[in-house]
Amino acid sequence: MIVAMVGAHSVGAGSHPAGYRLTDSATLDAGIRALVISSVGLLATCIVQIAVVWVGQSAALLADALHNLVDVFTSIPLWIAFALSRRLATRRFTYGYARAEDVAGVTIILFIAASAILAGYAALHKWSIGTPTTHLGLGMAAALVGAVGNELVAIYKIRVGRTIGSAALIADGQHSRADALTSVGAFVGILGVFWGAPWADPLMGLLIGAAILYIAWEAGRDVFARIMDAIEPETVSRIERIAGGVGGVHRVDEVRARWIGHHVMIELSIEVDPRLTVAEGHQIAETVRHELFHHIPRLADAVVHVNPAWEGTDPYHALTADHQLESQRLPVSERDTP
């Protein structure tokens, strides 16, 4: 078995897409800058809302302000993750520190869930003691400020996230966009009080808490899928098509891919003519890697195992066949995917 994985080899003309290295300083700088600017904007919005809550006692606006404040704090673990990603791989962390971005995602989910619980508690507390909501016009204005502020932050985060290929930053931007909707909910709750329905404000506070909890669930599914090394099935199919289209490749199997932070790592096996020399087989593998670097966005590295082609029973891996886990024997493309 030949394994081609050294990135220093050159195959043909053409440059690789920027960003296939795990330690891309410009990418990380852009991500950190987006976090800092968006955090300042959210903090300013939150201060305005909390000041209004202090005088107006709106449960819905308090829920929205708490969520915005949590958004500011959730930027901290992501900033730390981006900073850690600058470090080079070591003999202990042989894949580098890019996985810190996924760990930060778990922390963010916990923060979001905590804000949902706190918002729900505040709404129930107001409902039980019946504290009146005052300064309705000011409260509605603050809610609109929250909606506009969150939407501007969402647009910025999503744009930068797409530019640098960071799914975590894109998700954070989508989270901010959902926050804009909760601000609209706070506006509706205060408007209900203005129309003579005092129960509308705490009710909207509860609904906002439930919406935040739903956001945590949706974002959590993506974060934990990354930690479990999930990859988009269409990416696996694309890898198979690209590798299979290289001259000299008889078959592609055992394709595995995973996200590490905002980069993709790939491992696959190809079958070639068993009569080829080691150098010729290695050259085909390097051509496969070269094509993958050009056509798979955010690719950090690809490990290509070269096997001799055969028909019928595999005569080349009998020595290790009984050592491999049963769950790992089938090619990924032949497994059921939920």
mmCIF file of C-alpha atoms in Angstrom:
data_model
loop_
_atom_site.group_PDB
_atom_site.id
_atom_site.type_symbol
_atom_site.label_atom_id
_atom_site.label_comp_id
_atom_site.label_asym_id
_atom_site.label_seq_id
_atom_site.Cartn_x
_atom_site.Cartn_y
_atom_site.Cartn_z
ATOM 1 C CA MET A 1 0.000 0.000 0.000
ATOM 2 C CA ILE A 2 1.371 3.398 -1.029
ATOM 3 C CA VAL A 3 0.260 6.468 0.886
ATOM 4 C CA ALA A 4 0.630 9.915 -0.683
ATOM 5 C CA MET A 5 0.260 12.719 1.794
ATOM 6 C CA VAL A 6 3.228 15.063 1.624
ATOM 7 C CA GLY A 7 2.004 18.468 0.522
ATOM 8 C CA ALA A 8 5.379 19.598 -0.791
ATOM 9 C CA HIS A 9 5.073 17.623 -4.027
ATOM 10 C CA SER A 10 4.164 19.554 -7.138
ATOM 11 C CA VAL A 11 1.850 18.139 -9.791
ATOM 12 C CA GLY A 12 1.375 20.144 -12.933
ATOM 13 C CA ALA A 13 0.768 23.845 -13.281
ATOM 14 C CA GLY A 14 -1.734 25.936 -11.418
ATOM 15 C CA SER A 15 -1.994 27.354 -7.923
ATOM 16 C CA HIS A 16 -4.013 25.866 -5.095
ATOM 17 C CA PRO A 17 -6.922 27.814 -3.645
ATOM 18 C CA ALA A 18 -5.973 30.095 -0.778
ATOM 19 C CA GLY A 19 -6.888 28.775 2.634
ATOM 20 C CA TYR A 20 -6.110 25.064 2.342
ATOM 21 C CA ARG A 21 -3.559 25.398 5.121
ATOM 22 C CA LEU A 22 -4.774 25.000 8.672
ATOM 23 C CA THR A 23 -2.835 28.066 9.856
ATOM 24 C CA ASP A 24 -4.077 30.821 7.535
ATOM 25 C CA SER A 25 -3.241 34.058 9.360
ATOM 26 C CA ALA A 26 -5.339 36.312 7.117
ATOM 27 C CA THR A 27 -8.372 34.064 7.563
ATOM 28 C CA LEU A 28 -8.041 34.043 11.342
ATOM 29 C CA ASP A 29 -7.501 37.822 11.463
ATOM 30 C CA ALA A 30 -10.700 38.352 9.478
ATOM 31 C CA GLY A 31 -12.640 36.074 11.822
ATOM 32 C CA ILE A 32 -11.349 37.789 14.957
ATOM 33 C CA ARG A 33 -12.027 41.236 13.492
ATOM 34 C CA ALA A 34 -15.622 40.216 12.724
ATOM 35 C CA LEU A 35 -16.092 39.017 16.304
ATOM 36 C CA VAL A 36 -14.718 42.224 17.818
ATOM 37 C CA ILE A 37 -16.778 44.568 15.642
ATOM 38 C CA SER A 38 -19.998 42.592 16.061
ATOM 39 C CA SER A 39 -19.486 42.323 19.836
ATOM 40 C CA VAL A 40 -19.111 46.101 20.159
ATOM 41 C CA GLY A 41 -22.311 46.596 18.177
ATOM 42 C CA LEU A 42 -24.249 44.049 20.243
ATOM 43 C CA LEU A 43 -22.962 45.471 23.512
ATOM 44 C CA ALA A 44 -24.129 48.968 22.559
ATOM 45 C CA THR A 45 -27.553 47.588 21.639
ATOM 46 C CA CYS A 46 -27.732 45.631 24.894
ATOM 47 C CA ILE A 47 -26.864 48.662 27.036
ATOM 48 C CA VAL A 48 -29.698 50.650 25.460
ATOM 49 C CA GLN A 49 -32.172 47.834 26.033
ATOM 50 C CA ILE A 50 -31.154 47.166 29.654
ATOM 51 C CA ALA A 51 -31.481 50.879 30.455
ATOM 52 C CA VAL A 52 -35.029 50.825 29.103
ATOM 53 C CA VAL A 53 -35.844 47.607 30.995
ATOM 54 C CA TRP A 54 -34.667 49.281 34.202
ATOM 55 C CA VAL A 55 -37.310 52.003 33.910
ATOM 56 C CA GLY A 56 -39.995 50.171 31.918
ATOM 57 C CA GLN A 57 -40.022 46.662 33.494
ATOM 58 C CA SER A 58 -40.669 44.839 30.209
ATOM 59 C CA ALA A 59 -40.192 41.067 30.490
ATOM 60 C CA ALA A 60 -40.069 40.599 26.728
ATOM 61 C CA LEU A 61 -37.451 43.323 26.306
ATOM 62 C CA LEU A 62 -35.477 41.888 29.244
ATOM 63 C CA ALA A 63 -35.445 38.482 27.539
ATOM 64 C CA ASP A 64 -34.191 40.086 24.352
ATOM 65 C CA ALA A 65 -31.526 42.130 26.183
ATOM 66 C CA LEU A 66 -30.274 39.059 28.055
ATOM 67 C CA HIS A 67 -29.944 37.168 24.811
ATOM 68 C CA ASN A 68 -27.971 40.015 23.243
ATOM 69 C CA LEU A 69 -25.691 40.095 26.283
ATOM 70 C CA VAL A 70 -25.104 36.358 25.980
ATOM 71 C CA ASP A 71 -24.207 36.890 22.316
ATOM 72 C CA VAL A 72 -21.399 39.192 23.418
ATOM 73 C CA PHE A 73 -20.010 36.565 25.787
ATOM 74 C CA THR A 74 -20.348 33.751 23.250
ATOM 75 C CA SER A 75 -17.889 35.615 21.034
ATOM 76 C CA ILE A 76 -15.162 35.094 23.641
ATOM 77 C CA PRO A 77 -14.719 31.297 23.256
ATOM 78 C CA LEU A 78 -14.826 31.641 19.470
ATOM 79 C CA TRP A 79 -12.160 34.352 19.627
ATOM 80 C CA ILE A 80 -10.006 32.073 21.819
ATOM 81 C CA ALA A 81 -10.510 29.251 19.302
ATOM 82 C CA PHE A 82 -9.381 31.438 16.414
ATOM 83 C CA ALA A 83 -6.327 32.475 18.423
ATOM 84 C CA LEU A 84 -5.465 28.850 19.259
ATOM 85 C CA SER A 85 -5.747 27.890 15.601
ATOM 86 C CA ARG A 86 -2.623 29.937 14.910
ATOM 87 C CA ARG A 87 -0.505 27.418 16.802
ATOM 88 C CA LEU A 88 1.408 24.835 14.830
ATOM 89 C CA ALA A 89 0.833 21.108 15.266
ATOM 90 C CA THR A 90 2.862 19.356 17.951
ATOM 91 C CA ARG A 91 3.753 15.768 18.768
ATOM 92 C CA ARG A 92 0.805 15.779 21.189
ATOM 93 C CA PHE A 93 -1.689 17.670 18.999
ATOM 94 C CA THR A 94 -0.642 16.199 15.669
ATOM 95 C CA TYR A 95 -3.609 17.688 13.787
ATOM 96 C CA GLY A 96 -3.019 21.156 15.221
ATOM 97 C CA TYR A 97 -5.496 23.205 17.251
ATOM 98 C CA ALA A 98 -8.200 23.928 14.675
ATOM 99 C CA ARG A 99 -10.635 21.627 16.517
ATOM 100 C CA ALA A 100 -10.801 24.321 19.220
ATOM 101 C CA GLU A 101 -13.356 26.056 17.008
ATOM 102 C CA ASP A 102 -15.727 23.088 17.387
ATOM 103 C CA VAL A 103 -15.154 22.982 21.150
ATOM 104 C CA ALA A 104 -16.005 26.681 21.282
ATOM 105 C CA GLY A 105 -19.237 25.854 19.501
ATOM 106 C CA VAL A 106 -20.293 23.606 22.380
ATOM 107 C CA THR A 107 -19.621 26.440 24.838
ATOM 108 C CA ILE A 108 -21.738 28.778 22.725
ATOM 109 C CA ILE A 109 -24.639 26.306 22.745
ATOM 110 C CA LEU A 110 -24.496 26.102 26.551
ATOM 111 C CA PHE A 111 -24.572 29.909 26.797
ATOM 112 C CA ILE A 112 -27.580 30.083 24.487
ATOM 113 C CA ALA A 113 -29.476 27.430 26.466
ATOM 114 C CA ALA A 114 -28.720 29.260 29.729
ATOM 115 C CA SER A 115 -30.083 32.528 28.314
ATOM 116 C CA ALA A 116 -33.288 30.729 27.273
ATOM 117 C CA ILE A 117 -33.828 29.394 30.797
ATOM 118 C CA LEU A 118 -33.117 32.805 32.345
ATOM 119 C CA ALA A 119 -35.486 34.571 29.948
ATOM 120 C CA GLY A 120 -38.264 32.092 30.699
ATOM 121 C CA TYR A 121 -37.759 32.494 34.448
ATOM 122 C CA ALA A 122 -37.919 36.300 34.206
ATOM 123 C CA ALA A 123 -41.168 36.125 32.223
ATOM 124 C CA LEU A 124 -42.805 33.697 34.662
ATOM 125 C CA HIS A 125 -41.689 35.824 37.591
ATOM 126 C CA LYS A 126 -43.276 38.935 36.124
ATOM 127 C CA TRP A 127 -46.440 37.015 35.276
ATOM 128 C CA SER A 128 -46.749 35.794 38.850
ATOM 129 C CA ILE A 129 -46.223 39.137 40.598
ATOM 130 C CA GLY A 130 -47.931 41.273 37.963
ATOM 131 C CA THR A 131 -45.388 44.088 37.715
ATOM 132 C CA PRO A 132 -46.793 46.655 35.249
ATOM 133 C CA THR A 133 -44.919 47.528 32.088
ATOM 134 C CA THR A 134 -44.323 51.259 31.731
ATOM 135 C CA HIS A 135 -42.634 53.652 29.293
ATOM 136 C CA LEU A 136 -44.176 51.709 26.420
ATOM 137 C CA GLY A 137 -43.012 53.998 23.635
ATOM 138 C CA LEU A 138 -39.434 53.905 24.875
ATOM 139 C CA GLY A 139 -39.593 50.122 25.187
ATOM 140 C CA MET A 140 -40.856 49.645 21.641
ATOM 141 C CA ALA A 141 -38.143 51.957 20.336
ATOM 142 C CA ALA A 142 -35.480 49.952 22.196
ATOM 143 C CA ALA A 143 -36.869 46.708 20.766
ATOM 144 C CA LEU A 144 -36.602 48.109 17.258
ATOM 145 C CA VAL A 145 -33.032 49.197 17.989
ATOM 146 C CA GLY A 146 -32.319 45.588 18.988
ATOM 147 C CA ALA A 147 -33.873 44.243 15.782
ATOM 148 C CA VAL A 148 -31.884 46.578 13.532
ATOM 149 C CA GLY A 149 -28.647 46.124 15.488
ATOM 150 C CA ASN A 150 -28.851 42.332 15.419
ATOM 151 C CA GLU A 151 -29.669 42.223 11.718
ATOM 152 C CA LEU A 152 -26.691 44.445 10.854
ATOM 153 C CA VAL A 153 -24.422 42.213 12.967
ATOM 154 C CA ALA A 154 -25.910 39.100 11.291
ATOM 155 C CA ILE A 155 -25.232 40.439 7.795
ATOM 156 C CA TYR A 156 -21.629 41.228 8.712
ATOM 157 C CA LYS A 157 -20.887 37.894 10.430
ATOM 158 C CA ILE A 158 -22.425 35.816 7.652
ATOM 159 C CA ARG A 159 -20.567 37.745 4.948
ATOM 160 C CA VAL A 160 -17.199 37.325 6.697
ATOM 161 C CA GLY A 161 -17.978 33.697 7.588
ATOM 162 C CA ARG A 162 -18.650 32.833 3.958
ATOM 163 C CA THR A 163 -15.518 34.659 2.859
ATOM 164 C CA ILE A 164 -13.210 32.737 5.206
ATOM 165 C CA GLY A 165 -15.163 29.460 5.108
ATOM 166 C CA SER A 166 -16.052 29.400 8.811
ATOM 167 C CA ALA A 167 -19.262 27.476 9.459
ATOM 168 C CA ALA A 168 -19.114 28.505 13.119
ATOM 169 C CA LEU A 169 -19.050 32.204 12.256
ATOM 170 C CA ILE A 170 -21.860 31.763 9.726
ATOM 171 C CA ALA A 171 -23.939 29.958 12.357
ATOM 172 C CA ASP A 172 -23.194 32.746 14.828
ATOM 173 C CA GLY A 173 -24.446 35.214 12.233
ATOM 174 C CA GLN A 174 -27.609 33.204 11.723
ATOM 175 C CA HIS A 175 -28.008 33.220 15.485
ATOM 176 C CA SER A 176 -27.831 37.032 15.450
ATOM 177 C CA ARG A 177 -30.465 37.079 12.709
ATOM 178 C CA ALA A 178 -32.738 34.974 14.904
ATOM 179 C CA ASP A 179 -32.072 37.469 17.701
ATOM 180 C CA ALA A 180 -33.428 40.207 15.465
ATOM 181 C CA LEU A 181 -36.674 38.256 15.295
ATOM 182 C CA THR A 182 -36.803 37.992 19.092
ATOM 183 C CA SER A 183 -36.456 41.780 19.243
ATOM 184 C CA VAL A 184 -39.479 42.010 16.983
ATOM 185 C CA GLY A 185 -41.236 39.683 19.446
ATOM 186 C CA ALA A 186 -40.378 42.044 22.306
ATOM 187 C CA PHE A 187 -41.842 44.904 20.278
ATOM 188 C CA VAL A 188 -45.055 42.942 19.764
ATOM 189 C CA GLY A 189 -45.286 42.147 23.495
ATOM 190 C CA ILE A 190 -44.999 45.800 24.510
ATOM 191 C CA LEU A 191 -47.416 46.777 21.756
ATOM 192 C CA GLY A 192 -49.913 44.314 23.251
ATOM 193 C CA VAL A 193 -49.629 46.081 26.602
ATOM 194 C CA PHE A 194 -50.238 49.387 24.837
ATOM 195 C CA TRP A 195 -53.426 47.933 23.363
ATOM 196 C CA GLY A 196 -54.674 46.891 26.804
ATOM 197 C CA ALA A 197 -53.368 43.303 27.096
ATOM 198 C CA PRO A 198 -50.873 43.333 30.017
ATOM 199 C CA TRP A 199 -50.394 39.577 29.709
ATOM 200 C CA ALA A 200 -48.912 40.019 26.222
ATOM 201 C CA ASP A 201 -45.537 41.186 27.551
ATOM 202 C CA PRO A 202 -44.728 38.194 29.802
ATOM 203 C CA LEU A 203 -46.277 35.868 27.206
ATOM 204 C CA MET A 204 -43.905 37.180 24.547
ATOM 205 C CA GLY A 205 -41.063 36.800 27.078
ATOM 206 C CA LEU A 206 -41.916 33.104 27.393
ATOM 207 C CA LEU A 207 -42.205 32.707 23.623
ATOM 208 C CA ILE A 208 -38.847 34.410 23.135
ATOM 209 C CA GLY A 209 -37.306 32.032 25.695
ATOM 210 C CA ALA A 210 -38.761 29.092 23.764
ATOM 211 C CA ALA A 211 -37.435 30.527 20.497
ATOM 212 C CA ILE A 212 -33.960 30.874 22.003
ATOM 213 C CA LEU A 213 -34.131 27.258 23.176
ATOM 214 C CA TYR A 214 -35.059 26.190 19.636
ATOM 215 C CA ILE A 215 -32.079 28.141 18.297
ATOM 216 C CA ALA A 216 -29.853 26.287 20.763
ATOM 217 C CA TRP A 217 -31.258 22.963 19.543
ATOM 218 C CA GLU A 218 -30.776 23.782 15.864
ATOM 219 C CA ALA A 219 -27.273 25.176 16.326
ATOM 220 C CA GLY A 220 -26.369 22.316 18.672
ATOM 221 C CA ARG A 221 -27.182 19.699 16.051
ATOM 222 C CA ASP A 222 -24.653 21.225 13.662
ATOM 223 C CA VAL A 223 -21.995 21.666 16.349
ATOM 224 C CA PHE A 224 -22.245 18.111 17.652
ATOM 225 C CA ALA A 225 -22.351 16.753 14.101
ATOM 226 C CA ARG A 226 -18.975 18.434 13.525
ATOM 227 C CA ILE A 227 -17.575 16.933 16.718
ATOM 228 C CA MET A 228 -18.784 13.510 15.559
ATOM 229 C CA ASP A 229 -16.846 14.059 12.297
ATOM 230 C CA ALA A 230 -19.985 14.383 10.176
ATOM 231 C CA ILE A 231 -19.579 15.637 6.622
ATOM 232 C CA GLU A 232 -22.068 16.603 3.949
ATOM 233 C CA PRO A 233 -22.880 13.457 1.874
ATOM 234 C CA GLU A 234 -22.637 15.501 -1.320
ATOM 235 C CA THR A 235 -19.019 16.284 -0.430
ATOM 236 C CA VAL A 236 -18.235 12.558 -0.264
ATOM 237 C CA SER A 237 -19.886 12.040 -3.660
ATOM 238 C CA ARG A 238 -17.911 14.921 -5.106
ATOM 239 C CA ILE A 239 -14.639 13.479 -3.790
ATOM 240 C CA GLU A 240 -15.457 10.130 -5.402
ATOM 241 C CA ARG A 241 -16.213 11.775 -8.753
ATOM 242 C CA ILE A 242 -13.052 13.886 -8.712
ATOM 243 C CA ALA A 243 -10.738 11.033 -7.716
ATOM 244 C CA GLY A 244 -12.428 8.592 -10.070
ATOM 245 C CA GLY A 245 -11.909 10.961 -12.975
ATOM 246 C CA VAL A 246 -8.120 10.904 -12.675
ATOM 247 C CA GLY A 247 -6.357 8.815 -15.293
ATOM 248 C CA GLY A 248 -5.040 5.505 -13.966
ATOM 249 C CA VAL A 249 -7.563 5.237 -11.107
ATOM 250 C CA HIS A 250 -9.568 2.005 -11.455
ATOM 251 C CA ARG A 251 -11.712 2.430 -8.375
ATOM 252 C CA VAL A 252 -12.273 4.791 -5.441
ATOM 253 C CA ASP A 253 -13.423 3.540 -2.048
ATOM 254 C CA GLU A 254 -13.160 4.094 1.689
ATOM 255 C CA VAL A 255 -13.700 7.817 1.294
ATOM 256 C CA ARG A 256 -13.679 9.588 4.642
ATOM 257 C CA ALA A 257 -13.844 13.323 5.227
ATOM 258 C CA ARG A 258 -14.368 15.547 8.228
ATOM 259 C CA TRP A 259 -14.369 19.181 9.217
ATOM 260 C CA ILE A 260 -11.691 20.402 11.610
ATOM 261 C CA GLY A 261 -12.604 23.954 12.490
ATOM 262 C CA HIS A 262 -13.285 25.634 9.153
ATOM 263 C CA HIS A 263 -11.147 23.265 7.066
ATOM 264 C CA VAL A 264 -11.744 19.824 5.567
ATOM 265 C CA MET A 265 -9.522 16.755 5.967
ATOM 266 C CA ILE A 266 -9.895 13.864 3.504
ATOM 267 C CA GLU A 267 -8.749 10.246 3.458
ATOM 268 C CA LEU A 268 -9.490 7.818 0.640
ATOM 269 C CA SER A 269 -8.226 4.714 -1.132
ATOM 270 C CA ILE A 270 -7.722 4.264 -4.855
ATOM 271 C CA GLU A 271 -6.992 1.157 -6.884
ATOM 272 C CA VAL A 272 -4.450 1.236 -9.712
ATOM 273 C CA ASP A 273 -2.878 -1.260 -12.104
ATOM 274 C CA PRO A 274 -0.831 -3.681 -9.932
ATOM 275 C CA ARG A 275 1.902 -3.733 -12.571
ATOM 276 C CA LEU A 276 2.762 -0.073 -11.994
ATOM 277 C CA THR A 277 5.931 0.861 -10.140
ATOM 278 C CA VAL A 278 5.786 2.486 -6.716
ATOM 279 C CA ALA A 279 6.754 5.823 -8.284
ATOM 280 C CA GLU A 280 4.016 5.564 -10.928
ATOM 281 C CA GLY A 281 1.364 4.705 -8.344
ATOM 282 C CA HIS A 282 2.514 7.569 -6.161
ATOM 283 C CA GLN A 283 2.304 9.980 -9.106
ATOM 284 C CA ILE A 284 -1.342 8.992 -9.687
ATOM 285 C CA ALA A 285 -2.084 9.552 -5.991
ATOM 286 C CA GLU A 286 -0.478 12.989 -6.129
ATOM 287 C CA THR A 287 -2.586 13.846 -9.165
ATOM 288 C CA VAL A 288 -5.690 12.871 -7.184
ATOM 289 C CA ARG A 289 -4.588 15.114 -4.308
ATOM 290 C CA HIS A 290 -3.885 17.958 -6.713
ATOM 291 C CA GLU A 291 -7.388 17.737 -8.214
ATOM 292 C CA LEU A 292 -8.960 17.624 -4.759
ATOM 293 C CA PHE A 293 -7.078 20.742 -3.667
ATOM 294 C CA HIS A 294 -8.456 22.568 -6.685
ATOM 295 C CA HIS A 295 -12.074 21.443 -6.409
ATOM 296 C CA ILE A 296 -12.872 20.867 -2.700
ATOM 297 C CA PRO A 297 -13.321 24.197 -0.894
ATOM 298 C CA ARG A 298 -11.386 24.717 2.370
ATOM 299 C CA LEU A 299 -9.382 21.513 1.931
ATOM 300 C CA ALA A 300 -6.497 21.333 4.413
ATOM 301 C CA ASP A 301 -5.015 17.972 3.427
ATOM 302 C CA ALA A 302 -5.834 14.723 1.643
ATOM 303 C CA VAL A 303 -4.326 11.316 2.400
ATOM 304 C CA VAL A 304 -4.550 8.930 -0.567
ATOM 305 C CA HIS A 305 -3.933 5.205 -0.030
ATOM 306 C CA VAL A 306 -2.876 3.391 -3.198
ATOM 307 C CA ASN A 307 -3.945 -0.252 -3.556
ATOM 308 C CA PRO A 308 -3.366 -2.684 -6.430
ATOM 309 C CA ALA A 309 -6.567 -3.415 -8.317
ATOM 310 C CA TRP A 310 -8.015 -6.920 -8.070
ATOM 311 C CA GLU A 311 -11.105 -8.927 -8.983
ATOM 312 C CA GLY A 312 -12.999 -11.197 -6.615
ATOM 313 C CA THR A 313 -11.586 -11.755 -3.116
ATOM 314 C CA ASP A 314 -9.033 -9.195 -1.953
ATOM 315 C CA PRO A 315 -5.672 -11.000 -1.891
ATOM 316 C CA TYR A 316 -3.661 -8.026 -0.648
ATOM 317 C CA HIS A 317 -5.132 -7.252 2.782
ATOM 318 C CA ALA A 318 -5.637 -10.707 4.278
ATOM 319 C CA LEU A 319 -2.928 -10.059 6.870
ATOM 320 C CA THR A 320 -4.852 -7.166 8.477
ATOM 321 C CA ALA A 321 -8.461 -7.940 7.529
ATOM 322 C CA ASP A 322 -9.337 -9.488 10.894
ATOM 323 C CA HIS A 323 -7.834 -6.551 12.796
ATOM 324 C CA GLN A 324 -10.066 -3.898 11.304
ATOM 325 C CA LEU A 325 -13.277 -2.932 13.081
ATOM 326 C CA GLU A 326 -16.372 -4.293 11.363
ATOM 327 C CA SER A 327 -17.941 -0.809 11.246
ATOM 328 C CA GLN A 328 -14.930 0.456 9.296
ATOM 329 C CA ARG A 329 -14.789 -2.172 6.566
ATOM 330 C CA LEU A 330 -17.397 -0.878 4.148
ATOM 331 C CA PRO A 331 -16.696 2.140 1.954
ATOM 332 C CA VAL A 332 -18.479 5.230 3.241
ATOM 333 C CA SER A 333 -20.407 5.516 -0.017
ATOM 334 C CA GLU A 334 -22.099 2.139 0.617
ATOM 335 C CA ARG A 335 -23.248 2.886 4.162
ATOM 336 C CA ASP A 336 -26.664 4.117 5.112
ATOM 337 C CA THR A 337 -26.636 7.852 5.823
ATOM 338 C CA PRO A 338 -29.420 9.331 7.963
#
